[in-house]
Amino acid sequence: MVEKLRIYNSLSKKKETFEPLEPPFVGMYVCGPTVYSDVHLGNIRTFMSFDVVYRYLTYLGYKVRYVRNITDVGHLENDADEGEDKISKKARLEHLEPMEIVQKYTNGFHELTQIFNMKPPSIEPSATGHIVEQIEMTQTLLDKGLAYEVNGSVYFDVAKYDKNHHYGKLSGRKIEEMMESGRALASQDEKRNTIDFALWKKASPEHIMRWSSPWGKGFPGWHLECSVMGTKYLGQTFDIHGGGLDLQFPHHECEIAQSVGTYGKDPVRYWMHTNMLTVNGQKMSKSLGNSFLPHELFTGNHPLLDEPYSPMTTKFFMLQSHYSSTLDFSNDALKAARKGYKKMINGLRLVKQMQYVDDGAPQDERTIQQVTNIIEACHSAMNDDFNTALAIGQLFNLLKKINSLHTGQLAFGALGAEVFEEIKTTYIDFVENILALKEEAPSDYKGLVEAMVEIYKEAKFKKDFDRVDKIRAGLKANGIIVKDMKTGIEWAYEE
Ligand code: AMP
Ligand code: ZN
């Protein structure tokens, strides 16, 4: 018996059976990228994990509305709501408009999601497109006495909120300890308490990204956009909210406080956090300078890389660990992943072309039971908090059976047509639709054409005209023309 889907909820800190508010609909919000620089491999790990969650929920038959935002405003250089806006800073450095920076890195992000075979979200809202709503939420929090204005900035009053609610319930932090550790900074701060966070910040004269508000020209604080966009598109309480573990505090803790403060309701039923991709045990991070960009990985052009690794090899490497475990980058692990990926994709090619053969062999109940167990284990793995690592192991077990069928070690008749079809659909669904691994054509297809042309030349020299015609026709079918020139044999694209 396959158990129902269970998800580890960072809020209750246990695995819970997944029960959406209004089945079959599921609302899922994932914090998107901050588009002031290229996304690195760590970011990709997080987005890929949620792509698998989205795909698996869809596979289970849920109608998922997947919202993943673009953070194009409001992140200051540090958590204390100080420093320069990262987008403006980049715009200054690259001599571009802030919105050119936003577009450039959004485009780059979209390209990567395609390269890694991730599905686009149902809605991809941006922070700058929701300034009005952010002002409204700030005003509501002011009206409710949970926020205060100082010099054109508005801050959330954490201590006041914590009187009736629990600030720190997601991250497990205690407000007294947070206040204690922040005390040293308090004198330079216009906030009542260092743990208070900005809902709206007054724009300094040099700040380019600014909007009019009841409190003067400014821009929204770091956490507000996700509360606003989550509510707008998924309702005051929705099913799943995800992001990297590093967003749990303060970002998600503040989101809860803002929404509970505004609507009196917990915004999210299941909080999911992905763990970090690390390099030599340290979190891969833009600010630590230990991040690889995906294209550095694809070209191998980075001091930490022995050789290039393809997108699907990288994807396989990531899926081989559970999303909630840290994953340390290593060349050895990527090389092993390349082997694993190729094995899995060869299996896919094989199984797609395999047809049931009525070989007259008698059904073998023991083998049928084994196969059924493996198929159930594939589902159980994913139902156990999206355990892609275990699912991959089970798919390899299934592949052993597929290979036995292919070599004739296992007779088709021993399984029967129905079980065979089940093997086939399970393998294809899991590899193609859930893990979303795809076949990678050899990157050097010209090398393949050159190799064919060499054989063509040899055949011609030996006057093996049957072979000559076959190669010529085969290449032509693929849009390549072989030309016998006076100067030798050449090839060109068919015009
Ligand atoms: P950012 O663009 O920095 O806001 O990050 C986008 C997403 O990537 C967030 O959900 C982060 O938590 C996540 N993230 C950042 N660094 C890593 C990492 N090293 N491993 C996994 N996820 C990460
Ligand atoms: Zn967010």
Coordinates of N, CA, C and O in Angstrom, one line a residue, residues 20-113:
P20 N -4.7 19.6 1.1 CA -4.9 21.0 0.7 C -6.2 21.6 1.2 O -7.1 20.8 1.5
L21 N -6.2 22.9 1.3 CA -7.4 23.5 1.8 C -8.7 23.2 1.0 O -9.7 22.9 1.5
E22 N -8.5 23.3 -0.4 CA -9.6 23.1 -1.2 C -9.3 22.2 -2.4 O -9.0 22.6 -3.5
P23 N -9.1 20.9 -2.0 CA -8.7 19.9 -3.1 C -9.7 20.0 -4.2 O -10.9 20.2 -4.0
P24 N -9.3 19.8 -5.5 CA -8.0 19.4 -5.9 C -7.1 20.6 -6.2 O -6.0 20.5 -6.7
F25 N -7.5 21.8 -5.7 CA -6.6 23.0 -5.9 C -5.5 23.1 -4.9 O -5.8 22.8 -3.7
V26 N -4.4 23.5 -5.3 CA -3.3 23.7 -4.4 C -2.6 25.0 -4.8 O -2.4 25.3 -5.9
G27 N -2.4 25.8 -3.7 CA -1.7 27.1 -3.9 C -0.3 27.0 -3.4 O -0.1 26.5 -2.3
M28 N 0.6 27.3 -4.2 CA 2.0 27.2 -3.8 C 2.8 28.5 -4.2 O 2.7 28.9 -5.3
Y29 N 3.5 29.0 -3.2 CA 4.3 30.2 -3.4 C 5.7 29.9 -3.1 O 6.0 29.4 -2.1
V30 N 6.6 30.3 -4.1 CA 8.0 30.1 -3.8 C 8.7 31.5 -4.0 O 8.5 32.2 -5.0
C31 N 9.5 31.9 -3.1 CA 10.3 33.1 -3.2 C 11.2 33.0 -4.4 O 12.0 32.1 -4.5
G32 N 11.1 33.9 -5.3 CA 11.9 33.9 -6.6 C 13.2 34.5 -6.4 O 13.6 34.9 -5.3
P33 N 13.9 34.7 -7.5 CA 15.3 35.2 -7.4 C 15.3 36.8 -7.3 O 14.3 37.4 -7.7
T34 N 16.4 37.2 -6.7 CA 16.6 38.6 -6.6 C 17.4 39.0 -7.9 O 18.5 38.5 -8.0
V35 N 16.9 39.8 -8.7 CA 17.5 39.9 -10.1 C 18.5 41.1 -10.2 O 18.3 41.9 -11.0
Y36 N 19.5 41.0 -9.3 CA 20.5 42.0 -9.5 C 21.8 41.4 -9.9 O 22.9 42.0 -10.1
S37 N 21.8 40.1 -10.1 CA 23.0 39.3 -10.6 C 22.5 38.0 -11.1 O 21.4 37.6 -10.9
D38 N 23.5 37.2 -11.7 CA 23.1 35.9 -12.2 C 22.8 35.0 -11.1 O 23.4 35.1 -10.0
V39 N 21.8 34.1 -11.3 CA 21.6 33.1 -10.3 C 22.7 32.1 -10.3 O 23.3 31.8 -11.4
H40 N 23.1 31.6 -9.2 CA 24.2 30.6 -9.1 C 23.6 29.2 -8.9 O 22.4 29.0 -8.8
L41 N 24.5 28.3 -8.8 CA 24.1 26.9 -8.8 C 23.2 26.5 -7.5 O 22.4 25.7 -7.5
G42 N 23.5 27.2 -6.4 CA 22.8 27.0 -5.2 C 21.3 27.5 -5.4 O 20.4 26.8 -5.0
N43 N 21.1 28.6 -6.0 CA 19.8 29.1 -6.3 C 19.1 28.1 -7.1 O 17.9 27.8 -6.9
I44 N 19.8 27.6 -8.1 CA 19.2 26.6 -9.0 C 18.7 25.4 -8.2 O 17.6 24.8 -8.5
R45 N 19.5 25.0 -7.3 CA 19.1 23.8 -6.5 C 17.7 24.0 -5.8 O 16.8 23.2 -5.9
T46 N 17.5 25.2 -5.3 CA 16.3 25.5 -4.6 C 15.1 25.5 -5.6 O 14.1 24.9 -5.4
F47 N 15.3 26.2 -6.7 CA 14.2 26.3 -7.7 C 13.9 24.9 -8.3 O 12.7 24.6 -8.6
M48 N 14.9 24.1 -8.5 CA 14.8 22.8 -9.1 C 14.0 21.9 -8.1 O 13.1 21.2 -8.5
S49 N 14.3 22.1 -6.8 CA 13.5 21.3 -5.8 C 12.0 21.6 -5.9 O 11.2 20.7 -5.9
F50 N 11.7 22.9 -6.0 CA 10.3 23.2 -6.1 C 9.7 22.9 -7.4 O 8.5 22.7 -7.5
D51 N 10.5 22.8 -8.4 CA 10.0 22.4 -9.7 C 9.5 20.9 -9.6 O 8.4 20.6 -10.1
V52 N 10.3 20.1 -8.9 CA 9.9 18.7 -8.7 C 8.6 18.6 -7.8 O 7.7 17.8 -8.1
V53 N 8.5 19.5 -6.8 CA 7.3 19.5 -6.0 C 6.1 19.8 -6.8 O 5.1 19.2 -6.8
Y54 N 6.3 20.9 -7.6 CA 5.2 21.3 -8.5 C 4.8 20.2 -9.5 O 3.6 19.8 -9.6
R55 N 5.8 19.6 -10.1 CA 5.5 18.5 -11.0 C 4.9 17.3 -10.4 O 4.0 16.7 -10.9
Y56 N 5.4 16.9 -9.2 CA 4.8 15.7 -8.5 C 3.4 16.0 -8.1 O 2.5 15.1 -8.2
L57 N 3.1 17.2 -7.5 CA 1.7 17.5 -7.1 C 0.8 17.4 -8.4 O -0.3 16.9 -8.3
T58 N 1.3 17.9 -9.5 CA 0.5 17.9 -10.7 C 0.3 16.4 -11.1 O -0.8 16.0 -11.5
Y59 N 1.3 15.6 -11.0 CA 1.3 14.2 -11.4 C 0.2 13.5 -10.5 O -0.5 12.6 -11.0
L60 N 0.1 13.9 -9.2 CA -0.9 13.3 -8.3 C -2.3 13.7 -8.7 O -3.2 13.2 -8.1
G61 N -2.4 14.7 -9.6 CA -3.8 15.1 -10.0 C -4.2 16.4 -9.4 O -5.3 16.9 -9.7
Y62 N -3.3 17.1 -8.6 CA -3.7 18.4 -8.1 C -3.7 19.4 -9.1 O -2.8 19.4 -10.1
K63 N -4.5 20.4 -9.0 CA -4.5 21.6 -9.9 C -3.7 22.7 -9.2 O -4.3 23.3 -8.3
V64 N -2.5 22.8 -9.5 CA -1.6 23.7 -8.7 C -1.5 25.1 -9.3 O -1.2 25.2 -10.5
R65 N -1.7 26.1 -8.5 CA -1.4 27.4 -9.0 C 0.0 27.8 -8.3 O 0.0 27.9 -7.1
Y66 N 1.0 27.8 -9.1 CA 2.3 28.0 -8.6 C 2.8 29.4 -8.9 O 2.9 29.9 -10.0
V67 N 3.0 30.2 -7.8 CA 3.4 31.6 -7.9 C 4.8 31.7 -7.5 O 5.2 31.2 -6.4
R68 N 5.7 32.2 -8.4 CA 7.1 32.4 -8.0 C 7.4 33.8 -8.5 O 7.3 34.2 -9.6
N69 N 7.8 34.6 -7.5 CA 7.9 36.1 -7.8 C 9.3 36.4 -8.3 O 10.2 35.6 -8.3
I70 N 9.4 37.6 -8.8 CA 10.7 38.2 -9.2 C 10.9 39.4 -8.2 O 10.1 40.3 -8.2
T71 N 12.0 39.3 -7.5 CA 12.3 40.4 -6.5 C 13.2 41.4 -7.3 O 14.3 41.2 -7.6
D72 N 12.5 42.5 -7.7 CA 13.1 43.5 -8.5 C 13.2 44.8 -7.8 O 13.5 45.8 -8.4
V73 N 13.0 44.8 -6.5 CA 13.1 46.0 -5.7 C 13.3 45.7 -4.2 O 12.8 44.6 -3.8
G74 N 13.9 46.6 -3.5 CA 13.7 46.6 -2.1 C 14.7 45.8 -1.2 O 14.7 46.0 0.0
H75 N 15.6 45.0 -1.9 CA 16.5 44.3 -1.0 C 17.7 45.2 -0.8 O 18.5 45.6 -1.7
L76 N 17.9 45.6 0.5 CA 19.1 46.4 0.8 C 20.3 45.5 1.1 O 20.1 44.2 1.2
E77 N 21.4 46.1 1.2 CA 22.6 45.3 1.3 C 22.7 44.4 2.6 O 23.5 43.5 2.7
N78 N 22.0 44.8 3.7 CA 22.1 44.0 4.9 C 20.7 43.9 5.5 O 19.8 44.7 5.2
D79 N 20.6 42.9 6.4 CA 19.3 42.6 7.0 C 18.8 43.7 8.0 O 17.7 43.8 8.4
A80 N 19.7 44.7 8.3 CA 19.3 45.7 9.2 C 18.7 46.9 8.5 O 18.5 48.0 9.0
D81 N 18.2 46.6 7.3 CA 17.5 47.6 6.4 C 18.4 48.8 6.2 O 18.0 49.9 6.2
E82 N 19.7 48.6 6.0 CA 20.6 49.7 5.7 C 21.4 49.3 4.5 O 21.4 48.2 4.0
G83 N 22.2 50.3 4.0 CA 23.0 50.1 2.8 C 22.3 50.5 1.6 O 21.2 51.0 1.6
E84 N 22.9 50.2 0.4 CA 22.4 50.6 -0.8 C 21.5 49.5 -1.4 O 21.7 48.3 -1.1
D85 N 20.5 49.9 -2.2 CA 19.7 48.9 -2.9 C 20.6 48.2 -3.9 O 21.3 48.8 -4.7
K86 N 20.5 46.8 -3.8 CA 21.5 46.0 -4.6 C 21.3 46.3 -6.1 O 22.2 46.2 -6.9
I87 N 20.0 46.5 -6.5 CA 19.8 46.7 -7.9 C 20.3 48.0 -8.4 O 21.0 48.1 -9.4
S88 N 20.1 49.0 -7.6 CA 20.6 50.4 -8.0 C 22.1 50.3 -8.0 O 22.7 50.9 -8.9
K89 N 22.7 49.6 -7.1 CA 24.2 49.6 -7.0 C 24.7 48.9 -8.3 O 25.6 49.4 -8.9
K90 N 24.1 47.8 -8.7 CA 24.5 47.1 -9.9 C 24.3 48.0 -11.1 O 25.1 48.0 -12.0
A91 N 23.2 48.7 -11.1 CA 22.9 49.6 -12.3 C 24.0 50.7 -12.4 O 24.5 51.0 -13.5
R92 N 24.4 51.2 -11.3 CA 25.5 52.2 -11.3 C 26.8 51.6 -11.8 O 27.4 52.1 -12.7
L93 N 27.1 50.4 -11.3 CA 28.3 49.7 -11.7 C 28.3 49.3 -13.2 O 29.3 49.4 -13.9
E94 N 27.2 48.9 -13.7 CA 27.1 48.5 -15.1 C 26.6 49.6 -16.1 O 26.4 49.3 -17.2
H95 N 26.5 50.8 -15.5 CA 26.0 51.9 -16.3 C 24.7 51.6 -17.1 O 24.5 51.8 -18.3
L96 N 23.8 51.0 -16.3 CA 22.5 50.7 -16.9 C 21.4 51.3 -16.1 O 21.6 51.6 -14.9
E97 N 20.2 51.3 -16.6 CA 19.0 51.7 -15.8 C 18.7 50.5 -14.9 O 18.9 49.3 -15.3
P98 N 18.2 50.8 -13.7 CA 17.8 49.7 -12.8 C 16.9 48.6 -13.5 O 17.1 47.5 -13.3
M99 N 16.0 49.1 -14.3 CA 15.0 48.2 -14.9 C 15.7 47.4 -16.0 O 15.3 46.3 -16.4
E100 N 16.9 47.9 -16.5 CA 17.6 47.1 -17.5 C 18.3 46.0 -16.8 O 18.5 44.8 -17.3
I101 N 18.8 46.3 -15.6 CA 19.4 45.2 -14.7 C 18.4 44.1 -14.4 O 18.7 42.9 -14.6
V102 N 17.2 44.6 -14.0 CA 16.1 43.6 -13.7 C 15.8 42.7 -14.9 O 15.7 41.5 -14.8
Q103 N 15.7 43.4 -16.1 CA 15.3 42.6 -17.3 C 16.5 41.6 -17.6 O 16.2 40.4 -18.0
K104 N 17.7 42.1 -17.6 CA 18.8 41.3 -18.0 C 18.9 40.0 -17.1 O 19.1 38.9 -17.7
Y105 N 18.8 40.2 -15.8 CA 19.0 39.0 -15.0 C 17.8 38.2 -14.9 O 17.8 37.0 -14.6
T106 N 16.6 38.8 -15.2 CA 15.4 38.0 -15.3 C 15.5 37.1 -16.5 O 15.2 35.9 -16.5
N107 N 15.9 37.7 -17.6 CA 16.1 36.9 -18.9 C 17.1 35.7 -18.6 O 16.8 34.6 -19.0
G108 N 18.2 36.0 -18.0 CA 19.2 35.0 -17.7 C 18.6 33.9 -16.9 O 18.9 32.7 -17.1
F109 N 17.8 34.3 -15.9 CA 17.2 33.3 -15.0 C 16.2 32.4 -15.8 O 16.3 31.1 -15.7
H110 N 15.4 33.0 -16.6 CA 14.5 32.2 -17.5 C 15.2 31.2 -18.4 O 14.8 30.1 -18.5
E111 N 16.3 31.7 -19.0 CA 17.1 30.8 -19.8 C 17.5 29.6 -19.1 O 17.4 28.5 -19.6
L112 N 18.0 29.8 -17.9 CA 18.5 28.7 -17.1 C 17.4 27.7 -16.7 O 17.6 26.5 -16.7
T113 N 16.2 28.3 -16.4 CA 15.2 27.4 -16.0 C 14.8 26.5 -17.2 O 14.5 25.3 -17.0

